[in-house]
mmCIF file of C-alpha atoms and ligand atoms in Angstrom:
data_model
loop_
_atom_site.group_PDB
_atom_site.id
_atom_site.type_symbol
_atom_site.label_atom_id
_atom_site.label_comp_id
_atom_site.label_asym_id
_atom_site.label_seq_id
_atom_site.Cartn_x
_atom_site.Cartn_y
_atom_site.Cartn_z
ATOM 1 C CA MET A 288 54.626 -7.140 128.781
ATOM 2 C CA LYS A 289 57.091 -4.681 127.326
ATOM 3 C CA GLY A 290 55.545 -1.748 125.709
ATOM 4 C CA GLY A 291 52.180 -2.353 127.265
ATOM 5 C CA LYS A 292 50.531 0.502 129.361
ATOM 6 C CA SER A 293 50.093 0.054 132.928
ATOM 7 C CA ASP A 294 46.582 0.298 134.425
ATOM 8 C CA ASN A 295 44.802 -0.328 137.536
ATOM 9 C CA ARG A 296 43.664 -3.845 136.918
ATOM 10 C CA TYR A 297 43.823 -6.158 139.946
ATOM 11 C CA THR A 298 44.914 -9.626 138.683
ATOM 12 C CA GLY A 299 46.792 -12.494 139.975
ATOM 13 C CA SER A 300 46.981 -14.267 143.167
ATOM 14 C CA LEU A 301 45.751 -12.550 146.401
ATOM 15 C CA THR A 302 46.703 -15.571 148.605
ATOM 16 C CA GLY A 303 49.643 -18.031 148.234
ATOM 17 C CA ILE A 304 51.092 -18.679 151.612
ATOM 18 C CA GLY A 305 50.191 -22.177 152.539
ATOM 19 C CA MET A 306 48.301 -22.794 149.343
ATOM 20 C CA GLN A 307 47.461 -26.407 148.462
ATOM 21 C CA ILE A 308 47.341 -27.175 144.788
ATOM 22 C CA TYR A 309 45.725 -30.431 143.375
ATOM 23 C CA LEU A 310 48.260 -32.041 140.960
ATOM 24 C CA ASN A 311 47.595 -35.658 139.502
ATOM 25 C CA GLY A 312 45.860 -36.955 142.501
ATOM 26 C CA LYS A 313 48.052 -35.279 145.267
ATOM 27 C CA TYR A 314 47.866 -31.961 147.078
ATOM 28 C CA CYS A 315 51.148 -30.066 147.194
ATOM 29 C CA SER A 316 52.566 -26.614 147.953
ATOM 30 C CA ARG A 317 52.843 -23.863 145.308
ATOM 31 C CA GLU A 318 56.511 -24.345 145.194
ATOM 32 C CA GLU A 319 55.972 -28.179 144.724
ATOM 33 C CA ALA A 320 53.388 -27.941 142.102
ATOM 34 C CA LYS A 321 55.718 -28.391 139.064
ATOM 35 C CA VAL A 322 54.930 -29.791 135.461
ATOM 36 C CA SER A 323 57.315 -31.185 133.049
ATOM 37 C CA VAL A 324 58.640 -28.940 130.264
ATOM 38 C CA PHE A 325 57.790 -31.728 127.995
ATOM 39 C CA ASP A 326 54.151 -31.493 128.769
ATOM 40 C CA HIS A 327 52.132 -30.765 125.593
ATOM 41 C CA GLY A 328 50.133 -28.153 127.521
ATOM 42 C CA PHE A 329 53.288 -26.121 127.671
ATOM 43 C CA LEU A 330 54.934 -27.167 124.435
ATOM 44 C CA TYR A 331 51.773 -26.841 122.288
ATOM 45 C CA GLY A 332 48.898 -25.413 124.277
ATOM 46 C CA ASP A 333 47.471 -29.004 124.055
ATOM 47 C CA GLY A 334 44.645 -29.106 126.798
ATOM 48 C CA VAL A 335 41.628 -27.624 128.285
ATOM 49 C CA PHE A 336 40.851 -25.539 131.282
ATOM 50 C CA GLU A 337 37.916 -24.125 133.473
ATOM 51 C CA GLY A 338 37.657 -20.992 135.560
ATOM 52 C CA ILE A 339 35.145 -21.591 138.343
ATOM 53 C CA ARG A 340 34.005 -19.519 141.318
ATOM 54 C CA ALA A 341 32.937 -20.343 144.825
ATOM 55 C CA TYR A 342 30.714 -17.811 146.623
ATOM 56 C CA ASN A 343 29.892 -18.032 150.436
ATOM 57 C CA GLY A 344 31.185 -21.449 150.772
ATOM 58 C CA ARG A 345 29.492 -23.006 147.593
ATOM 59 C CA ILE A 346 30.905 -23.673 144.168
ATOM 60 C CA PHE A 347 28.776 -21.808 141.629
ATOM 61 C CA LYS A 348 27.565 -23.976 138.690
ATOM 62 C CA LEU A 349 30.088 -26.675 139.291
ATOM 63 C CA GLU A 350 28.320 -29.128 137.123
ATOM 64 C CA GLU A 351 28.012 -26.748 134.236
ATOM 65 C CA HIS A 352 31.639 -25.876 134.237
ATOM 66 C CA LEU A 353 32.680 -29.612 134.431
ATOM 67 C CA GLN A 354 30.332 -30.424 131.572
ATOM 68 C CA ARG A 355 32.116 -27.851 129.446
ATOM 69 C CA LEU A 356 35.520 -29.117 130.584
ATOM 70 C CA TYR A 357 34.619 -32.762 129.711
ATOM 71 C CA GLU A 358 32.971 -31.621 126.277
ATOM 72 C CA SER A 359 36.042 -29.539 125.399
ATOM 73 C CA ALA A 360 38.316 -32.641 126.112
ATOM 74 C CA HIS A 361 35.943 -34.927 124.264
ATOM 75 C CA HIS A 362 36.354 -32.811 121.206
ATOM 76 C CA LEU A 363 40.112 -32.863 121.463
ATOM 77 C CA LEU A 364 40.272 -36.613 122.154
ATOM 78 C CA LEU A 365 41.795 -35.679 125.432
ATOM 79 C CA ASP A 366 41.529 -38.213 128.275
ATOM 80 C CA ILE A 367 40.485 -36.933 131.750
ATOM 81 C CA PRO A 368 41.504 -39.603 134.164
ATOM 82 C CA LEU A 369 38.880 -38.821 136.611
ATOM 83 C CA SER A 370 35.127 -39.258 136.294
ATOM 84 C CA MET A 371 33.148 -36.096 136.468
ATOM 85 C CA GLU A 372 32.046 -36.976 140.094
ATOM 86 C CA GLU A 373 35.724 -37.388 141.048
ATOM 87 C CA MET A 374 36.593 -34.162 139.435
ATOM 88 C CA ALA A 375 33.769 -32.602 141.255
ATOM 89 C CA GLU A 376 34.921 -34.062 144.621
ATOM 90 C CA ALA A 377 38.686 -33.002 143.884
ATOM 91 C CA THR A 378 37.524 -29.421 143.116
ATOM 92 C CA LEU A 379 35.618 -29.321 146.492
ATOM 93 C CA GLU A 380 38.499 -30.758 148.481
ATOM 94 C CA THR A 381 40.894 -28.293 147.016
ATOM 95 C CA VAL A 382 38.821 -25.331 148.160
ATOM 96 C CA ARG A 383 38.417 -27.143 151.507
ATOM 97 C CA ARG A 384 42.167 -27.573 151.973
ATOM 98 C CA ASN A 385 42.683 -23.830 151.257
ATOM 99 C CA ASN A 386 40.036 -22.944 153.692
ATOM 100 C CA LEU A 387 38.258 -20.605 151.201
ATOM 101 C CA GLN A 388 34.550 -19.317 151.300
ATOM 102 C CA ASP A 389 35.113 -17.089 148.122
ATOM 103 C CA ALA A 390 37.476 -18.388 145.672
ATOM 104 C CA TYR A 391 38.456 -18.540 141.866
ATOM 105 C CA ILE A 392 39.208 -22.036 140.834
ATOM 106 C CA ARG A 393 41.436 -22.811 137.915
ATOM 107 C CA THR A 394 41.086 -26.534 136.524
ATOM 108 C CA VAL A 395 43.485 -27.432 133.986
ATOM 109 C CA VAL A 396 43.792 -30.859 132.069
ATOM 110 C CA SER A 397 46.825 -30.813 129.624
ATOM 111 C CA ARG A 398 47.926 -33.739 127.311
ATOM 112 C CA GLY A 399 50.712 -34.433 129.629
ATOM 113 C CA PRO A 400 54.414 -35.196 128.962
ATOM 114 C CA GLY A 401 55.461 -36.549 125.486
ATOM 115 C CA ASP A 402 58.361 -36.034 123.031
ATOM 116 C CA LEU A 403 59.080 -33.010 121.103
ATOM 117 C CA GLY A 404 56.755 -34.084 118.233
ATOM 118 C CA LEU A 405 53.094 -33.226 118.028
ATOM 119 C CA ASP A 406 51.589 -36.696 118.319
ATOM 120 C CA PRO A 407 49.455 -36.805 121.530
ATOM 121 C CA GLN A 408 49.498 -40.734 121.389
ATOM 122 C CA LYS A 409 53.103 -40.480 122.687
ATOM 123 C CA CYS A 410 52.326 -38.503 125.796
ATOM 124 C CA SER A 411 52.171 -40.704 128.814
ATOM 125 C CA GLY A 412 49.041 -39.369 130.529
ATOM 126 C CA SER A 413 47.082 -36.193 131.058
ATOM 127 C CA THR A 414 48.226 -33.672 133.760
ATOM 128 C CA VAL A 415 45.416 -32.643 136.028
ATOM 129 C CA VAL A 416 45.755 -29.386 138.072
ATOM 130 C CA ILE A 417 43.259 -27.603 140.343
ATOM 131 C CA ILE A 418 44.246 -24.242 141.896
ATOM 132 C CA ALA A 419 41.922 -22.431 144.321
ATOM 133 C CA ASP A 420 42.860 -18.849 144.716
ATOM 134 C CA LYS A 421 41.067 -15.438 144.552
ATOM 135 C CA ILE A 422 40.615 -13.126 141.701
ATOM 136 C CA SER A 423 39.534 -9.614 141.269
ATOM 137 C CA LEU A 424 39.668 -8.703 137.628
ATOM 138 C CA TYR A 425 38.566 -5.137 137.579
ATOM 139 C CA ALA A 426 38.592 -2.489 140.212
ATOM 140 C CA GLN A 427 35.279 -1.552 141.770
ATOM 141 C CA GLU A 428 35.097 1.811 139.974
ATOM 142 C CA TYR A 429 34.404 -0.129 136.716
ATOM 143 C CA TYR A 430 31.433 -1.952 138.169
ATOM 144 C CA ASP A 431 30.007 1.424 139.383
ATOM 145 C CA HIS A 432 30.817 3.621 136.376
ATOM 146 C CA GLY A 433 31.347 1.179 133.531
ATOM 147 C CA LEU A 434 34.346 0.121 131.178
ATOM 148 C CA SER A 435 35.251 1.654 127.950
ATOM 149 C CA VAL A 436 36.278 -0.727 125.293
ATOM 150 C CA THR A 437 37.226 -0.947 121.745
ATOM 151 C CA THR A 438 36.470 -3.275 118.836
ATOM 152 C CA ALA A 439 39.388 -5.456 118.093
ATOM 153 C CA VAL A 440 41.036 -5.767 114.721
ATOM 154 C CA THR A 441 41.924 -9.568 115.565
ATOM 155 C CA ARG A 442 38.965 -11.443 114.426
ATOM 156 C CA GLN A 443 37.383 -14.472 116.006
ATOM 157 C CA ARG A 444 38.730 -17.690 114.675
ATOM 158 C CA ASN A 445 36.205 -19.683 112.783
ATOM 159 C CA ALA A 446 34.547 -22.974 113.968
ATOM 160 C CA ASN A 447 36.589 -25.010 111.227
ATOM 161 C CA THR A 448 39.978 -23.972 112.729
ATOM 162 C CA LEU A 449 39.669 -23.963 116.485
ATOM 163 C CA GLU A 450 36.118 -24.094 117.613
ATOM 164 C CA PRO A 451 35.522 -21.231 120.019
ATOM 165 C CA ARG A 452 33.158 -23.428 122.080
ATOM 166 C CA ILE A 453 36.362 -25.361 123.210
ATOM 167 C CA LYS A 454 37.845 -23.858 126.287
ATOM 168 C CA SER A 455 41.415 -24.879 125.237
ATOM 169 C CA LEU A 456 44.847 -23.945 126.565
ATOM 170 C CA ASN A 457 45.316 -22.110 123.374
ATOM 171 C CA TYR A 458 44.255 -18.696 124.131
ATOM 172 C CA LEU A 459 46.589 -16.778 121.740
ATOM 173 C CA ASN A 460 43.504 -15.311 119.952
ATOM 174 C CA ASN A 461 42.204 -13.836 123.140
ATOM 175 C CA ILE A 462 45.697 -12.791 124.298
ATOM 176 C CA LEU A 463 46.071 -10.789 121.000
ATOM 177 C CA VAL A 464 42.737 -9.095 121.696
ATOM 178 C CA LYS A 465 43.803 -8.320 125.184
ATOM 179 C CA ILE A 466 47.050 -6.854 123.909
ATOM 180 C CA GLU A 467 45.118 -4.602 121.352
ATOM 181 C CA ALA A 468 42.840 -3.479 124.178
ATOM 182 C CA THR A 469 45.791 -2.514 126.466
ATOM 183 C CA GLN A 470 47.677 -0.774 123.537
ATOM 184 C CA ALA A 471 44.436 1.222 122.907
ATOM 185 C CA GLY A 472 44.544 2.180 126.604
ATOM 186 C CA VAL A 473 41.414 0.255 127.600
ATOM 187 C CA LEU A 474 40.756 -2.906 129.494
ATOM 188 C CA ASP A 475 39.077 -4.956 127.159
ATOM 189 C CA ALA A 476 38.075 -5.238 123.376
ATOM 190 C CA ILE A 477 35.059 -6.686 121.594
ATOM 191 C CA VAL A 478 35.743 -9.283 119.076
ATOM 192 C CA LEU A 479 34.036 -9.671 115.796
ATOM 193 C CA ASN A 480 33.823 -12.707 113.614
ATOM 194 C CA GLU A 481 34.755 -12.901 109.949
ATOM 195 C CA GLN A 482 31.355 -11.600 108.946
ATOM 196 C CA GLY A 483 31.613 -8.659 111.053
ATOM 197 C CA TYR A 484 29.163 -9.826 113.775
ATOM 198 C CA VAL A 485 29.963 -9.066 117.332
ATOM 199 C CA VAL A 486 30.915 -12.251 119.228
ATOM 200 C CA GLU A 487 32.538 -11.750 122.594
ATOM 201 C CA GLY A 488 35.077 -10.077 124.590
ATOM 202 C CA SER A 489 38.606 -11.383 125.088
ATOM 203 C CA GLY A 490 37.470 -13.481 127.882
ATOM 204 C CA CYS A 491 33.787 -12.806 128.460
ATOM 205 C CA ASN A 492 30.486 -12.674 126.673
ATOM 206 C CA VAL A 493 28.719 -9.617 125.366
ATOM 207 C CA PHE A 494 24.994 -8.389 125.975
ATOM 208 C CA ILE A 495 23.221 -5.287 124.717
ATOM 209 C CA VAL A 496 19.859 -3.805 125.517
ATOM 210 C CA ASN A 497 18.259 -2.600 122.170
ATOM 211 C CA LYS A 498 15.935 0.327 121.846
ATOM 212 C CA TYR A 499 12.891 -1.939 122.405
ATOM 213 C CA GLY A 500 14.286 -2.891 125.826
ATOM 214 C CA GLU A 501 15.280 -6.440 124.587
ATOM 215 C CA LEU A 502 18.357 -8.064 126.080
ATOM 216 C CA ILE A 503 20.378 -9.577 123.147
ATOM 217 C CA THR A 504 23.511 -11.783 123.088
ATOM 218 C CA PRO A 505 25.218 -13.393 120.144
ATOM 219 C CA PRO A 506 24.073 -16.917 119.426
ATOM 220 C CA ILE A 507 26.607 -19.804 119.987
ATOM 221 C CA TYR A 508 26.838 -20.608 116.262
ATOM 222 C CA LEU A 509 28.347 -17.244 115.425
ATOM 223 C CA GLY A 510 31.612 -18.507 117.239
ATOM 224 C CA ILE A 511 31.504 -17.876 120.967
ATOM 225 C CA LEU A 512 32.423 -19.693 124.256
ATOM 226 C CA GLU A 513 29.000 -20.771 125.691
ATOM 227 C CA GLY A 514 29.580 -18.891 128.962
ATOM 228 C CA VAL A 515 28.205 -20.185 132.232
ATOM 229 C CA THR A 516 27.540 -16.772 133.445
ATOM 230 C CA ARG A 517 25.830 -15.853 130.060
ATOM 231 C CA ASN A 518 23.475 -18.733 130.353
ATOM 232 C CA THR A 519 22.671 -17.805 133.897
ATOM 233 C CA VAL A 520 22.100 -14.140 133.107
ATOM 234 C CA MET A 521 19.822 -15.208 130.244
ATOM 235 C CA GLU A 522 17.761 -17.455 132.784
ATOM 236 C CA LEU A 523 17.619 -14.861 135.404
ATOM 237 C CA ALA A 524 16.566 -12.087 132.980
ATOM 238 C CA ALA A 525 13.901 -14.273 131.606
ATOM 239 C CA LYS A 526 12.504 -14.996 134.994
ATOM 240 C CA GLU A 527 12.200 -11.225 135.477
ATOM 241 C CA GLY A 528 9.899 -10.903 132.379
ATOM 242 C CA ILE A 529 12.749 -9.390 130.267
ATOM 243 C CA THR A 530 12.696 -10.517 126.571
ATOM 244 C CA VAL A 531 15.982 -12.286 125.943
ATOM 245 C CA LYS A 532 17.244 -12.966 122.349
ATOM 246 C CA GLU A 533 20.078 -14.830 121.034
ATOM 247 C CA ALA A 534 20.531 -12.873 117.715
ATOM 248 C CA PRO A 535 23.445 -11.577 115.495
ATOM 249 C CA PHE A 536 24.300 -7.943 115.944
ATOM 250 C CA THR A 537 26.824 -5.722 114.406
ATOM 251 C CA ARG A 538 29.176 -2.994 115.582
ATOM 252 C CA HIS A 539 26.517 -0.452 114.660
ATOM 253 C CA ASP A 540 23.936 -2.181 116.815
ATOM 254 C CA LEU A 541 26.609 -2.102 119.673
ATOM 255 C CA TYR A 542 27.247 1.812 119.113
ATOM 256 C CA ILE A 543 23.399 2.670 119.174
ATOM 257 C CA ALA A 544 22.546 0.192 122.020
ATOM 258 C CA GLY A 545 20.852 1.542 125.203
ATOM 259 C CA GLU A 546 23.017 -0.540 127.342
ATOM 260 C CA CYS A 547 25.887 -2.980 127.149
ATOM 261 C CA PHE A 548 27.527 -5.186 129.584
ATOM 262 C CA LEU A 549 30.044 -8.090 129.753
ATOM 263 C CA THR A 550 29.678 -11.335 131.518
ATOM 264 C CA GLY A 551 32.255 -14.022 132.757
ATOM 265 C CA THR A 552 33.191 -15.970 135.761
ATOM 266 C CA ALA A 553 35.919 -13.680 136.653
ATOM 267 C CA ALA A 554 34.469 -10.411 135.574
ATOM 268 C CA GLU A 555 30.877 -11.380 136.681
ATOM 269 C CA LEU A 556 28.658 -8.599 135.261
ATOM 270 C CA VAL A 557 30.536 -5.522 134.176
ATOM 271 C CA PRO A 558 28.813 -2.418 132.489
ATOM 272 C CA VAL A 559 30.184 -1.208 129.243
ATOM 273 C CA THR A 560 29.555 2.636 128.824
ATOM 274 C CA SER A 561 31.710 3.468 125.766
ATOM 275 C CA VAL A 562 32.685 1.497 122.659
ATOM 276 C CA ASP A 563 35.357 2.964 120.197
ATOM 277 C CA GLY A 564 34.726 6.331 121.760
ATOM 278 C CA ARG A 565 31.001 6.125 121.266
ATOM 279 C CA ALA A 566 28.940 6.672 124.637
ATOM 280 C CA ILE A 567 26.600 3.798 125.219
ATOM 281 C CA GLY A 568 23.343 4.756 126.973
ATOM 282 C CA GLY A 569 24.602 8.378 127.790
ATOM 283 C CA GLY A 570 27.901 6.898 129.180
ATOM 284 C CA VAL A 571 26.400 5.565 132.447
ATOM 285 C CA PRO A 572 25.670 1.946 133.396
ATOM 286 C CA GLY A 573 21.927 1.407 132.340
ATOM 287 C CA PRO A 574 19.086 0.351 134.719
ATOM 288 C CA MET A 575 18.797 -3.074 133.307
ATOM 289 C CA THR A 576 22.391 -3.708 133.657
ATOM 290 C CA LYS A 577 22.304 -2.582 137.198
ATOM 291 C CA LYS A 578 19.306 -4.635 138.045
ATOM 292 C CA LEU A 579 20.800 -7.824 136.561
ATOM 293 C CA MET A 580 24.037 -7.203 138.454
ATOM 294 C CA GLU A 581 22.127 -7.045 141.638
ATOM 295 C CA ILE A 582 20.011 -10.223 140.810
ATOM 296 C CA PHE A 583 23.101 -12.077 139.724
ATOM 297 C CA HIS A 584 25.033 -11.077 142.839
ATOM 298 C CA ASN A 585 22.157 -12.354 145.159
ATOM 299 C CA TYR A 586 21.617 -15.532 143.039
ATOM 300 C CA ALA A 587 25.538 -16.327 143.107
ATOM 301 C CA GLN A 588 25.634 -15.729 146.843
ATOM 302 C CA ASN A 589 22.835 -18.250 147.494
ATOM 303 C CA THR A 590 23.267 -21.075 145.132
ATOM 304 C CA GLY A 591 25.839 -23.703 144.404
ATOM 305 C CA THR A 592 27.403 -26.952 145.689
ATOM 306 C CA PRO A 593 28.287 -26.742 149.334
ATOM 307 C CA VAL A 594 32.033 -27.104 150.024
ATOM 308 C CA TYR A 595 31.882 -27.632 153.861
ATOM 309 C CA SER A 596 28.883 -29.878 154.525
HETATM 310 N N1 PMP B 734 34.310 -16.035 126.417
HETATM 311 C C1 PMP B 734 35.609 -16.545 126.627
HETATM 312 C C2 PMP B 734 36.564 -16.496 125.570
HETATM 313 C C3 PMP B 734 36.003 -16.799 127.895
HETATM 314 O O1 PMP B 734 37.212 -17.227 128.183
HETATM 315 C C4 PMP B 734 35.163 -16.814 128.918
HETATM 316 C C5 PMP B 734 35.627 -17.132 130.387
HETATM 317 N N2 PMP B 734 35.386 -18.531 130.598
HETATM 318 C C6 PMP B 734 33.819 -16.505 128.684
HETATM 319 C C7 PMP B 734 33.387 -16.039 127.368
HETATM 320 C C8 PMP B 734 32.687 -16.411 129.826
HETATM 321 O O2 PMP B 734 32.400 -17.800 130.176
HETATM 322 P P1 PMP B 734 32.029 -18.026 131.778
HETATM 323 O O3 PMP B 734 30.837 -17.182 131.934
HETATM 324 O O4 PMP B 734 31.645 -19.455 131.650
HETATM 325 O O5 PMP B 734 33.324 -17.702 132.631
#
């Protein structure tokens, strides 16, 4: 991006040589994996996607991710030409063919090639892509010392425009937030909805620990993507005896929080230690955040759908 500040984010592909990509029922090389310029995914962002992780030879929360993919597609009246079981198998096979133990999987279903008009009925059939690669979103230092974030001027779109629960290929709102963060010299920004309530990050959910030691995350109805990591963290925290609440909170609640962290498949759990220049919890990752990071890590390493059995 021109005019953007460079930083030490690690993004993008770590592998690539000999990579096998699933494209419409066939496995092909990175070079062969080509999609039409008439695909409405390209022309209009018409499609859905998922980001899924595999840890230690198992796909983490595969069913939950596929459920969200199919729900997003259902809302958009987008046909997925595979049953959920077939999609699960294609996902496992893609990881297998790339011989990966730990992976970041990108599943994309777009409306497919059509003409230059909007009408999805004129598209010849959905395009399905599964890429298994690696991702490392933030450098280790941010997991150790926490992330500084800002709050974004760009607001969350409301559910009557493009429902934030749909994980669609239309990520422009999120990209605008990411650009704001980059221009502010930080790695992510917190998004508020039209009412000023905190909703999420550019590609992750947000949690705070309030002064009563309760773990709070925004409810789905405020306009968030219902994160698989978010739901897992809520469950794991409850099992630890932590009081977990889905409740609206504001920028002020964020500033005065004892702890804050972000969750996402790519980011996992990352502490936030500064928001708009206000130190959170003394500017260091808090004890509950650190504990949940450890519990999540252990859980993720030991659960999921086996790839190689
Ligand atoms: N919110 C948004 C906007 C996202 O893109 C993501 C990443 N999928 C999340 C939250 C976190 O969701 P998950 O934990 O399922 O990756």
